Structure formats: structure tokens, C-alpha cells
PDB file of C-alpha atoms in Angstrom:
ATOM      1  CA  MET A 248     182.676  39.706 -72.486  1.00 84.00           C
ATOM      2  CA  VAL A 249     184.336  36.420 -71.557  1.00 93.00           C
ATOM      3  CA  LYS A 250     187.365  37.082 -69.378  1.00 97.00           C
ATOM      4  CA  THR A 251     190.336  35.616 -71.278  1.00 98.00           C
ATOM      5  CA  ALA A 252     193.962  34.759 -70.511  1.00 98.00           C
ATOM      6  CA  TRP A 253     196.655  34.255 -73.130  1.00 98.00           C
ATOM      7  CA  VAL A 254     199.373  31.756 -72.168  1.00 98.00           C
ATOM      8  CA  PHE A 255     202.632  31.136 -74.014  1.00 98.00           C
ATOM      9  CA  PRO A 256     204.566  27.833 -74.162  1.00 97.00           C
ATOM     10  CA  GLY A 257     208.311  27.549 -73.731  1.00 95.00           C
ATOM     11  CA  GLN A 258     211.111  25.269 -74.833  1.00 92.00           C
ATOM     12  CA  GLY A 259     209.874  21.763 -75.621  1.00 88.00           C
ATOM     13  CA  SER A 260     206.877  22.960 -77.646  1.00 92.00           C
ATOM     14  CA  GLN A 261     208.921  23.786 -80.748  1.00 94.00           C
ATOM     15  CA  ALA A 262     208.330  21.780 -83.925  1.00 93.00           C
ATOM     16  CA  ILE A 263     209.848  21.686 -87.400  1.00 95.00           C
ATOM     17  CA  GLY A 264     207.718  23.878 -89.650  1.00 95.00           C
ATOM     18  CA  MET A 265     206.214  25.995 -86.896  1.00 96.00           C
ATOM     19  CA  GLY A 266     205.187  29.441 -88.066  1.00 95.00           C
ATOM     20  CA  SER A 267     205.434  28.545 -91.763  1.00 94.00           C
ATOM     21  CA  ASP A 268     202.092  30.064 -92.741  1.00 93.00           C
ATOM     22  CA  LEU A 269     202.839  33.198 -90.709  1.00 94.00           C
ATOM     23  CA  PHE A 270     206.197  33.814 -92.383  1.00 95.00           C
ATOM     24  CA  ALA A 271     204.547  34.421 -95.761  1.00 90.00           C
ATOM     25  CA  ARG A 272     202.322  37.181 -94.396  1.00 91.00           C
ATOM     26  CA  PRO A 273     203.277  40.687 -95.590  1.00 90.00           C
ATOM     27  CA  ALA A 274     202.718  41.942 -92.046  1.00 87.00           C
ATOM     28  CA  ALA A 275     205.473  39.609 -90.785  1.00 94.00           C
ATOM     29  CA  GLN A 276     208.234  40.720 -93.163  1.00 95.00           C
ATOM     30  CA  ASP A 277     209.495  43.716 -91.187  1.00 94.00           C
ATOM     31  CA  ARG A 278     209.486  41.686 -87.975  1.00 95.00           C
ATOM     32  CA  LEU A 279     211.419  38.796 -89.556  1.00 97.00           C
ATOM     33  CA  GLN A 280     213.949  41.188 -91.090  1.00 97.00           C
ATOM     34  CA  GLN A 281     214.393  42.830 -87.709  1.00 97.00           C
ATOM     35  CA  ALA A 282     214.949  39.408 -86.113  1.00 98.00           C
ATOM     36  CA  ALA A 283     217.539  38.446 -88.758  1.00 98.00           C
ATOM     37  CA  GLN A 284     219.507  41.650 -88.133  1.00 98.00           C
ATOM     38  CA  ILE A 285     219.611  40.954 -84.387  1.00 98.00           C
ATOM     39  CA  LEU A 286     220.256  37.207 -84.538  1.00 98.00           C
ATOM     40  CA  GLY A 287     222.465  36.984 -87.625  1.00 97.00           C
ATOM     41  CA  TRP A 288     220.359  34.121 -89.004  1.00 98.00           C
ATOM     42  CA  SER A 289     216.900  33.536 -90.455  1.00 97.00           C
ATOM     43  CA  VAL A 290     214.095  32.376 -88.171  1.00 98.00           C
ATOM     44  CA  PRO A 291     212.072  30.870 -91.089  1.00 97.00           C
ATOM     45  CA  GLU A 292     215.119  28.930 -92.327  1.00 97.00           C
ATOM     46  CA  ILE A 293     215.802  27.445 -88.897  1.00 97.00           C
ATOM     47  CA  CYS A 294     212.140  26.627 -88.249  1.00 96.00           C
ATOM     48  CA  GLN A 295     211.813  24.850 -91.602  1.00 94.00           C
ATOM     49  CA  SER A 296     215.166  23.027 -91.521  1.00 94.00           C
ATOM     50  CA  ASP A 297     214.635  19.259 -91.774  1.00 92.00           C
ATOM     51  CA  ASP A 298     217.625  18.498 -89.520  1.00 92.00           C
ATOM     52  CA  ASP A 299     215.711  19.870 -86.493  1.00 92.00           C
ATOM     53  CA  LYS A 300     217.995  22.834 -85.854  1.00 93.00           C
ATOM     54  CA  VAL A 301     214.990  24.420 -84.146  1.00 92.00           C
ATOM     55  CA  SER A 302     215.480  22.038 -81.203  1.00 91.00           C
ATOM     56  CA  ASN A 303     218.971  23.397 -80.469  1.00 91.00           C
ATOM     57  CA  THR A 304     218.553  25.705 -77.439  1.00 91.00           C
ATOM     58  CA  LEU A 305     220.549  28.433 -79.183  1.00 93.00           C
ATOM     59  CA  TYR A 306     217.873  28.572 -81.895  1.00 95.00           C
ATOM     60  CA  THR A 307     214.799  27.260 -80.054  1.00 95.00           C
ATOM     61  CA  GLN A 308     214.257  30.207 -77.767  1.00 96.00           C
ATOM     62  CA  PRO A 309     214.579  33.057 -80.327  1.00 98.00           C
ATOM     63  CA  CYS A 310     212.410  31.079 -82.794  1.00 97.00           C
ATOM     64  CA  LEU A 311     209.658  30.461 -80.241  1.00 97.00           C
ATOM     65  CA  TYR A 312     209.745  34.095 -79.121  1.00 98.00           C
ATOM     66  CA  THR A 313     209.480  35.325 -82.731  1.00 98.00           C
ATOM     67  CA  VAL A 314     206.722  32.916 -83.804  1.00 98.00           C
ATOM     68  CA  GLU A 315     204.640  33.532 -80.696  1.00 98.00           C
ATOM     69  CA  SER A 316     205.101  37.310 -81.029  1.00 98.00           C
ATOM     70  CA  LEU A 317     203.860  37.133 -84.632  1.00 97.00           C
ATOM     71  CA  LEU A 318     200.766  35.297 -83.398  1.00 97.00           C
ATOM     72  CA  VAL A 319     200.241  38.029 -80.785  1.00 98.00           C
ATOM     73  CA  ASP A 320     200.461  40.655 -83.539  1.00 96.00           C
ATOM     74  CA  GLU A 321     197.887  38.774 -85.630  1.00 96.00           C
ATOM     75  CA  LEU A 322     195.501  38.480 -82.673  1.00 96.00           C
ATOM     76  CA  ARG A 323     195.862  42.202 -82.062  1.00 96.00           C
ATOM     77  CA  GLN A 324     195.111  42.872 -85.741  1.00 93.00           C
ATOM     78  CA  GLN A 325     191.839  41.030 -85.171  1.00 93.00           C
ATOM     79  CA  GLY A 326     191.075  43.403 -82.316  1.00 94.00           C
ATOM     80  CA  GLN A 327     191.632  40.796 -79.620  1.00 95.00           C
ATOM     81  CA  GLN A 328     193.193  41.612 -76.265  1.00 96.00           C
ATOM     82  CA  PRO A 329     193.684  39.400 -73.204  1.00 98.00           C
ATOM     83  CA  ASP A 330     192.607  40.246 -69.670  1.00 98.00           C
ATOM     84  CA  LEU A 331     195.672  38.493 -68.228  1.00 98.00           C
ATOM     85  CA  VAL A 332     198.849  36.822 -69.556  1.00 98.00           C
ATOM     86  CA  ALA A 333     201.347  34.188 -68.418  1.00 98.00           C
ATOM     87  CA  GLY A 334     204.131  32.200 -70.058  1.00 98.00           C
ATOM     88  CA  HIS A 335     205.979  28.994 -69.201  1.00 97.00           C
ATOM     89  CA  SER A 336     209.720  29.692 -68.773  1.00 96.00           C
ATOM     90  CA  LEU A 337     210.779  31.225 -72.135  1.00 97.00           C
ATOM     91  CA  GLY A 338     207.092  31.933 -72.762  1.00 98.00           C
ATOM     92  CA  GLU A 339     207.125  34.556 -70.009  1.00 98.00           C
ATOM     93  CA  TYR A 340     209.113  36.827 -72.343  1.00 98.00           C
ATOM     94  CA  VAL A 341     206.317  36.645 -74.929  1.00 98.00           C
ATOM     95  CA  ALA A 342     203.753  37.297 -72.184  1.00 98.00           C
ATOM     96  CA  LEU A 343     205.629  40.475 -71.265  1.00 98.00           C
ATOM     97  CA  TYR A 344     205.737  41.514 -74.928  1.00 98.00           C
ATOM     98  CA  ALA A 345     202.005  40.846 -75.257  1.00 98.00           C
ATOM     99  CA  ALA A 346     201.392  42.997 -72.175  1.00 98.00           C
ATOM    100  CA  GLY A 347     203.389  45.906 -73.615  1.00 98.00           C
ATOM    101  CA  VAL A 348     206.173  45.710 -71.023  1.00 98.00           C
ATOM    102  CA  PHE A 349     208.870  45.965 -73.725  1.00 98.00           C
ATOM    103  CA  GLU A 350     209.081  46.131 -77.522  1.00 97.00           C
ATOM    104  CA  PHE A 351     209.748  43.103 -79.740  1.00 98.00           C
ATOM    105  CA  GLU A 352     213.396  44.032 -80.339  1.00 97.00           C
ATOM    106  CA  ALA A 353     214.247  44.431 -76.649  1.00 98.00           C
ATOM    107  CA  GLY A 354     212.615  41.121 -75.836  1.00 98.00           C
ATOM    108  CA  LEU A 355     214.420  39.292 -78.655  1.00 98.00           C
ATOM    109  CA  ARG A 356     217.805  40.619 -77.533  1.00 98.00           C
ATOM    110  CA  LEU A 357     217.074  39.326 -74.021  1.00 98.00           C
ATOM    111  CA  VAL A 358     215.974  35.939 -75.352  1.00 98.00           C
ATOM    112  CA  GLN A 359     219.033  35.693 -77.622  1.00 98.00           C
ATOM    113  CA  ARG A 360     221.374  36.237 -74.670  1.00 97.00           C
ATOM    114  CA  ARG A 361     219.361  33.877 -72.459  1.00 96.00           C
ATOM    115  CA  ALA A 362     219.598  31.158 -75.113  1.00 95.00           C
ATOM    116  CA  GLU A 363     223.359  31.653 -75.461  1.00 95.00           C
ATOM    117  CA  LEU A 364     223.915  31.354 -71.722  1.00 94.00           C
ATOM    118  CA  MET A 365     221.628  28.360 -71.291  1.00 92.00           C
ATOM    119  CA  SER A 366     223.145  26.528 -74.267  1.00 88.00           C
ATOM    120  CA  GLN A 367     226.600  26.981 -72.706  1.00 89.00           C
ATOM    121  CA  ALA A 368     225.540  25.461 -69.391  1.00 82.00           C
ATOM    122  CA  SER A 369     227.263  22.087 -69.233  1.00 74.00           C
ATOM    123  CA  ASP A 370     226.815  21.075 -65.617  1.00 84.00           C
ATOM    124  CA  GLY A 371     223.722  19.502 -64.213  1.00 93.00           C
ATOM    125  CA  MET A 372     220.759  17.445 -65.291  1.00 94.00           C
ATOM    126  CA  MET A 373     216.969  17.607 -65.438  1.00 95.00           C
ATOM    127  CA  ALA A 374     214.325  14.871 -65.319  1.00 96.00           C
ATOM    128  CA  ALA A 375     210.540  14.790 -65.669  1.00 95.00           C
ATOM    129  CA  LEU A 376     208.569  12.760 -63.151  1.00 96.00           C
ATOM    130  CA  ILE A 377     205.092  11.618 -64.185  1.00 95.00           C
ATOM    131  CA  GLY A 378     202.657  10.375 -61.558  1.00 94.00           C
ATOM    132  CA  CYS A 379     205.128  10.548 -58.692  1.00 92.00           C
ATOM    133  CA  ASP A 380     204.435  10.348 -54.977  1.00 90.00           C
ATOM    134  CA  ARG A 381     204.530  14.086 -54.246  1.00 91.00           C
ATOM    135  CA  ASP A 382     204.989  13.738 -50.475  1.00 92.00           C
ATOM    136  CA  GLN A 383     207.890  11.394 -51.065  1.00 94.00           C
ATOM    137  CA  LEU A 384     209.410  13.811 -53.576  1.00 95.00           C
ATOM    138  CA  ASP A 385     209.051  16.788 -51.232  1.00 94.00           C
ATOM    139  CA  GLN A 386     210.780  14.808 -48.496  1.00 94.00           C
ATOM    140  CA  GLN A 387     213.669  13.907 -50.807  1.00 95.00           C
ATOM    141  CA  LEU A 388     214.102  17.508 -51.918  1.00 95.00           C
ATOM    142  CA  GLN A 389     214.130  18.710 -48.302  1.00 95.00           C
ATOM    143  CA  GLU A 390     216.921  16.250 -47.520  1.00 94.00           C
ATOM    144  CA  ARG A 391     219.137  17.205 -50.473  1.00 94.00           C
ATOM    145  CA  SER A 392     220.853  20.455 -51.373  1.00 93.00           C
ATOM    146  CA  ASP A 393     221.839  19.371 -54.893  1.00 95.00           C
ATOM    147  CA  VAL A 394     218.345  18.936 -56.411  1.00 97.00           C
ATOM    148  CA  VAL A 395     215.384  21.317 -56.652  1.00 97.00           C
ATOM    149  CA  LEU A 396     211.881  21.349 -58.080  1.00 97.00           C
ATOM    150  CA  ALA A 397     212.414  23.149 -61.405  1.00 97.00           C
ATOM    151  CA  ASN A 398     208.920  22.914 -62.930  1.00 97.00           C
ATOM    152  CA  ASP A 399     205.813  22.359 -60.821  1.00 96.00           C
ATOM    153  CA  ASN A 400     203.560  21.786 -63.843  1.00 96.00           C
ATOM    154  CA  ASN A 401     200.589  20.104 -62.205  1.00 93.00           C
ATOM    155  CA  ALA A 402     199.828  17.563 -59.502  1.00 88.00           C
ATOM    156  CA  GLY A 403     200.895  14.683 -61.737  1.00 90.00           C
ATOM    157  CA  GLN A 404     203.868  16.169 -63.589  1.00 93.00           C
ATOM    158  CA  VAL A 405     206.999  17.842 -62.256  1.00 96.00           C
ATOM    159  CA  VAL A 406     210.583  18.406 -63.384  1.00 97.00           C
ATOM    160  CA  ILE A 407     213.570  18.209 -61.055  1.00 97.00           C
ATOM    161  CA  SER A 408     216.929  19.856 -61.681  1.00 97.00           C
ATOM    162  CA  GLY A 409     220.371  19.583 -60.115  1.00 96.00           C
ATOM    163  CA  THR A 410     223.590  17.593 -60.179  1.00 96.00           C
ATOM    164  CA  PRO A 411     223.519  14.323 -62.157  1.00 95.00           C
ATOM    165  CA  ASP A 412     224.206  12.332 -58.995  1.00 95.00           C
ATOM    166  CA  GLY A 413     221.445  14.137 -57.120  1.00 96.00           C
ATOM    167  CA  VAL A 414     218.825  13.845 -59.874  1.00 96.00           C
ATOM    168  CA  ASN A 415     219.560  10.151 -60.415  1.00 95.00           C
ATOM    169  CA  ALA A 416     219.378   9.502 -56.684  1.00 95.00           C
ATOM    170  CA  VAL A 417     215.980  11.171 -56.391  1.00 95.00           C
ATOM    171  CA  MET A 418     214.656   9.276 -59.428  1.00 95.00           C
ATOM    172  CA  ALA A 419     215.766   6.009 -57.831  1.00 93.00           C
ATOM    173  CA  ALA A 420     214.353   6.861 -54.405  1.00 93.00           C
ATOM    174  CA  ILE A 421     210.757   7.800 -55.212  1.00 92.00           C
ATOM    175  CA  LYS A 422     207.831   6.006 -56.789  1.00 90.00           C
ATOM    176  CA  SER A 423     206.602   7.370 -60.117  1.00 93.00           C
ATOM    177  CA  LYS A 424     204.810   6.050 -63.184  1.00 94.00           C
ATOM    178  CA  ARG A 425     207.579   7.396 -65.400  1.00 94.00           C
ATOM    179  CA  ALA A 426     210.914   9.112 -64.783  1.00 94.00           C
ATOM    180  CA  ILE A 427     212.397  10.665 -67.922  1.00 93.00           C
ATOM    181  CA  PRO A 428     215.858  12.286 -68.090  1.00 93.00           C
ATOM    182  CA  LEU A 429     215.557  15.393 -70.279  1.00 90.00           C
ATOM    183  CA  ASN A 430     217.822  16.142 -73.222  1.00 82.00           C
ATOM    184  CA  VAL A 431     219.027  19.537 -72.004  1.00 84.00           C
ATOM    185  CA  SER A 432     222.508  20.954 -71.518  1.00 81.00           C
ATOM    186  CA  GLY A 433     222.236  22.018 -67.879  1.00 88.00           C
ATOM    187  CA  ALA A 434     220.276  22.220 -64.650  1.00 94.00           C
ATOM    188  CA  PHE A 435     217.881  24.966 -65.725  1.00 95.00           C
ATOM    189  CA  HIS A 436     215.681  26.723 -63.146  1.00 96.00           C
ATOM    190  CA  SER A 437     218.026  25.800 -60.310  1.00 95.00           C
ATOM    191  CA  PRO A 438     220.739  27.531 -58.262  1.00 95.00           C
ATOM    192  CA  MET A 439     223.265  25.921 -60.626  1.00 94.00           C
ATOM    193  CA  MET A 440     222.289  28.619 -63.139  1.00 94.00           C
ATOM    194  CA  ALA A 441     223.526  31.394 -60.834  1.00 94.00           C
ATOM    195  CA  ASP A 442     226.563  32.224 -63.001  1.00 93.00           C
ATOM    196  CA  ALA A 443     224.405  32.403 -66.121  1.00 93.00           C
ATOM    197  CA  ALA A 444     221.910  34.608 -64.298  1.00 94.00           C
ATOM    198  CA  ALA A 445     224.719  36.934 -63.196  1.00 95.00           C
ATOM    199  CA  ALA A 446     225.994  37.186 -66.785  1.00 96.00           C
ATOM    200  CA  PHE A 447     222.452  37.915 -67.985  1.00 96.00           C
ATOM    201  CA  GLN A 448     221.784  40.628 -65.413  1.00 95.00           C
ATOM    202  CA  PRO A 449     223.580  43.577 -67.121  1.00 96.00           C
ATOM    203  CA  LEU A 450     221.521  43.215 -70.305  1.00 96.00           C
ATOM    204  CA  LEU A 451     218.302  42.872 -68.337  1.00 96.00           C
ATOM    205  CA  ASP A 452     219.186  45.917 -66.222  1.00 95.00           C
ATOM    206  CA  ALA A 453     219.589  47.985 -69.396  1.00 96.00           C
ATOM    207  CA  VAL A 454     216.037  47.274 -70.621  1.00 97.00           C
ATOM    208  CA  THR A 455     213.247  49.578 -69.457  1.00 96.00           C
ATOM    209  CA  PHE A 456     210.179  47.684 -68.285  1.00 98.00           C
ATOM    210  CA  GLN A 457     206.956  49.648 -68.795  1.00 98.00           C
ATOM    211  CA  SER A 458     203.843  49.058 -66.730  1.00 98.00           C
ATOM    212  CA  ALA A 459     201.924  46.142 -68.227  1.00 98.00           C
ATOM    213  CA  THR A 460     198.653  46.836 -70.023  1.00 98.00           C
ATOM    214  CA  VAL A 461     197.136  43.728 -68.389  1.00 98.00           C
ATOM    215  CA  PRO A 462     198.162  41.753 -65.275  1.00 98.00           C
ATOM    216  CA  VAL A 463     200.993  39.219 -65.646  1.00 98.00           C
ATOM    217  CA  LEU A 464     201.397  36.002 -63.654  1.00 98.00           C
ATOM    218  CA  SER A 465     205.139  35.349 -63.361  1.00 98.00           C
ATOM    219  CA  ASN A 466     206.821  31.950 -63.081  1.00 98.00           C
ATOM    220  CA  VAL A 467     208.500  32.658 -59.749  1.00 97.00           C
ATOM    221  CA  ASP A 468     205.527  34.547 -58.256  1.00 97.00           C
ATOM    222  CA  PRO A 469     202.098  33.706 -59.694  1.00 96.00           C
ATOM    223  CA  THR A 470     200.319  36.720 -58.234  1.00 96.00           C
ATOM    224  CA  PRO A 471     199.059  39.235 -60.813  1.00 98.00           C
ATOM    225  CA  THR A 472     200.844  42.562 -61.211  1.00 98.00           C
ATOM    226  CA  VAL A 473     201.259  45.286 -63.820  1.00 98.00           C
ATOM    227  CA  GLU A 474     204.231  47.041 -62.178  1.00 98.00           C
ATOM    228  CA  GLY A 475     207.258  47.076 -64.485  1.00 98.00           C
ATOM    229  CA  ALA A 476     209.823  47.064 -61.671  1.00 97.00           C
ATOM    230  CA  VAL A 477     208.171  44.061 -60.024  1.00 98.00           C
ATOM    231  CA  LEU A 478     207.968  42.175 -63.320  1.00 98.00           C
ATOM    232  CA  LYS A 479     211.666  42.819 -63.973  1.00 97.00           C
ATOM    233  CA  ASP A 480     212.629  41.588 -60.499  1.00 96.00           C
ATOM    234  CA  ARG A 481     210.602  38.416 -61.060  1.00 97.00           C
ATOM    235  CA  LEU A 482     212.252  37.840 -64.442  1.00 96.00           C
ATOM    236  CA  ILE A 483     215.695  38.280 -62.879  1.00 92.00           C
ATOM    237  CA  ARG A 484     214.866  35.410 -60.513  1.00 95.00           C
ATOM    238  CA  GLN A 485     213.394  33.178 -63.216  1.00 96.00           C
ATOM    239  CA  MET A 486     216.623  31.589 -64.446  1.00 94.00           C
ATOM    240  CA  THR A 487     217.453  30.143 -61.024  1.00 96.00           C
ATOM    241  CA  GLY A 488     213.884  29.857 -59.694  1.00 96.00           C
ATOM    242  CA  SER A 489     211.152  27.274 -60.115  1.00 96.00           C
ATOM    243  CA  VAL A 490     208.430  27.521 -62.771  1.00 97.00           C
ATOM    244  CA  ARG A 491     205.290  27.466 -60.613  1.00 97.00           C
ATOM    245  CA  TRP A 492     202.833  26.582 -63.386  1.00 98.00           C
ATOM    246  CA  ARG A 493     200.467  24.589 -61.168  1.00 97.00           C
ATOM    247  CA  GLU A 494     199.947  27.700 -59.029  1.00 97.00           C
ATOM    248  CA  ILE A 495     199.514  29.857 -62.139  1.00 98.00           C
ATOM    249  CA  SER A 496     196.795  27.464 -63.329  1.00 97.00           C
ATOM    250  CA  LEU A 497     195.034  27.588 -59.963  1.00 97.00           C
ATOM    251  CA  GLN A 498     195.204  31.397 -59.982  1.00 97.00           C
ATOM    252  CA  LEU A 499     193.262  31.661 -63.253  1.00 97.00           C
ATOM    253  CA  PRO A 500     189.780  30.935 -61.848  1.00 97.00           C
ATOM    254  CA  ASP A 501     190.574  33.115 -58.832  1.00 96.00           C
ATOM    255  CA  GLU A 502     191.090  35.995 -61.289  1.00 97.00           C
ATOM    256  CA  GLY A 503     187.744  35.273 -62.942  1.00 97.00           C
ATOM    257  CA  ILE A 504     189.297  33.799 -66.095  1.00 97.00           C
ATOM    258  CA  GLU A 505     186.721  31.822 -68.094  1.00 97.00           C
ATOM    259  CA  ARG A 506     188.736  31.179 -71.264  1.00 98.00           C
ATOM    260  CA  VAL A 507     192.409  30.403 -71.885  1.00 98.00           C
ATOM    261  CA  VAL A 508     194.086  30.678 -75.288  1.00 98.00           C
ATOM    262  CA  GLU A 509     197.470  28.990 -75.676  1.00 98.00           C
ATOM    263  CA  VAL A 510     199.346  31.121 -78.205  1.00 98.00           C
ATOM    264  CA  GLY A 511     202.140  29.107 -79.803  1.00 97.00           C
ATOM    265  CA  PRO A 512     202.966  25.616 -81.066  1.00 96.00           C
ATOM    266  CA  GLY A 513     201.572  22.539 -79.351  1.00 93.00           C
ATOM    267  CA  LYS A 514     199.001  22.071 -76.624  1.00 95.00           C
ATOM    268  CA  VAL A 515     201.187  21.532 -73.566  1.00 94.00           C
ATOM    269  CA  LEU A 516     199.866  24.364 -71.410  1.00 97.00           C
ATOM    270  CA  THR A 517     196.182  23.838 -72.137  1.00 96.00           C
ATOM    271  CA  GLY A 518     196.751  20.159 -71.319  1.00 95.00           C
ATOM    272  CA  LEU A 519     198.277  21.071 -67.959  1.00 95.00           C
ATOM    273  CA  ILE A 520     195.528  23.573 -67.166  1.00 96.00           C
ATOM    274  CA  LYS A 521     192.824  21.047 -68.098  1.00 95.00           C
ATOM    275  CA  ARG A 522     194.187  18.627 -65.489  1.00 92.00           C
ATOM    276  CA  THR A 523     194.360  21.352 -62.841  1.00 94.00           C
ATOM    277  CA  CYS A 524     191.237  23.481 -63.341  1.00 92.00           C
ATOM    278  CA  SER A 525     187.772  22.477 -64.471  1.00 87.00           C
ATOM    279  CA  GLY A 526     185.259  24.774 -66.108  1.00 90.00           C
ATOM    280  CA  ILE A 527     187.684  26.910 -68.130  1.00 96.00           C
ATOM    281  CA  ALA A 528     187.261  26.935 -71.925  1.00 97.00           C
ATOM    282  CA  LEU A 529     190.585  26.038 -73.575  1.00 97.00           C
ATOM    283  CA  GLU A 530     191.723  27.012 -77.080  1.00 97.00           C
ATOM    284  CA  ASN A 531     194.947  26.821 -79.077  1.00 97.00           C
ATOM    285  CA  VAL A 532     196.297  29.284 -81.637  1.00 97.00           C
ATOM    286  CA  SER A 533     199.392  28.061 -83.454  1.00 96.00           C
ATOM    287  CA  SER A 534     198.669  28.930 -87.098  1.00 92.00           C
ATOM    288  CA  LEU A 535     196.720  31.171 -89.439  1.00 87.00           C
ATOM    289  CA  ALA A 536     194.037  28.493 -89.655  1.00 87.00           C
ATOM    290  CA  ASP A 537     193.581  28.702 -85.893  1.00 90.00           C
ATOM    291  CA  LEU A 538     193.445  32.478 -86.099  1.00 84.00           C
ATOM    292  CA  ALA A 539     190.751  32.288 -88.754  1.00 77.00           C
ATOM    293  CA  ALA A 540     188.682  30.178 -86.385  1.00 70.00           C
ATOM    294  CA  GLU A 541     188.968  32.739 -83.589  1.00 67.00           C
TER     295      GLU A 541
END
């Protein structure tokens, strides 16, 4: 058997119409009804709204979690099971669901609260740096206390997060092919999210984390574990900690992974892994048509 990892994208991979073919499946109806009761709105309606409501953080995260969970359920119905899982930021919640750490409902309630808190964050700024001088960036970050590395995606793509003055200063100080301010409400994955993380903690504390059925690589610590308590501790730190996706990618071949399936809309994660690791077969499952090809 080919050793396979499932990886789950986060915010930024959403698209109008995502999940449309899944929503019509009889097997999805109970799940979608359950989601509507928790959220107070319809995931299919938001995903298919032409005014791009799905890109509003308040809606994006619950919609991605629901769509990706439905894809997990379909893969399971086909008898498929990963040997390892990982998710990028919000995607880590789907990875934990896929690994049996918590049930769909518990995960959705966590994601709903996370989305509320992150959408309310009004301070701070984030920017993507493409093709930057990494040594120069590291030096800048060491010299400043108001900017951190939020997403270490691969050697050629990172995201910084912090105060607007700090982020703009770093963008101006280092060489990069492109520097792109991100359209987000706050400085996610930075210490500036400490208040949001503290508000999130009581709900997270109330959820029981089971031992994972397969190892999980977490954003803040990309070493594999199945221990529920460890996975919860890592998730607690995720809101203020960096997404260490480059290290997750490098860990895959070390764990003997030969095939990676990105479960969810878009091809962001397989693109990042392709630029970091050679020799791993990469696939994408975002629709029923993709599932039929599996």
C-alpha cells in the first residue's frame, strides 16, 4: 500500500460554488441540517451566493470546515483512510476531525467561535512576501517586536503579521519579488491575537479530544502525534503561533509518505508541497468528480 497523507486547506482557498455537487448527495443532508442548526444559516446558500459571502471570515471558516468534512466522509465511504493528516490553519480542525479526535459537531462549534473572534479582530495587518531574501527577513524580525512570521509556507513564500507600521516597515526594508498586503481583519497567527485566544480557550477546554486514529502534524509543532492532550495543547497555541507549513512538508518524506491528497477547494497546499519536496505523488479532491477518479 502507498503511504498516504491527507492535507486540508484553510482560509484563502474558498471559492463561490464550492461543495455544490456534494450538497445534493443524500448522505450530506443530515450533516448540512446539523450545520444549519448550529450556525443559524445555510452552508449551501452561503457557498453559492454570487455576492461572495463565502469570503467573509465569519462564513468562510465554517463553510470550509463543512465542505472538507463532507469530502472526508465521502472518502471514508469509498474505504479510504490516510496514514497521516495535516491542515493549514483552519484546515487543522478538519485534519483533527478526519483523525477521529472529535466529532463533526464539536469541531464546527469550535470553528464557528474561532471565526467570530477572528472576524472581530480589528488591529493589525498581514502581508505575503513572494521570493524574499529570507536571511534579510529573519534579521528584520529579530530586530522588531511588532512583527512575526505568521505563515512559513515554503522557501519562497511567507506571510508576516503584526502592527500596520511594523508590517509596512518590514515590507519596505527587505528585497522580495512581490509584497502583497492581505485583505484580512487582523494580525492572525501573532501575539496580537492573544485576547481572541483567551476568549476561545473556555470552549476549547470543554471539548474532549480523543486519541487520533492516525498521526497528526500540527501547525505549531510539525512532529507527528496521536495523543489527544498534546493535540489540544497545540491547537490552543495555533491562534497566536506561526503556521509552520514548510516544516510540515519536509516532515512528509521523513514519515515515509509517498502520496499526498489535498482534500478541499483549490490546489494551494499541493503547490506548496511540490516546491518543497520532490518525489511525492500529489492529488486534489475538491468535488464528486475528483472522488470518482480516486
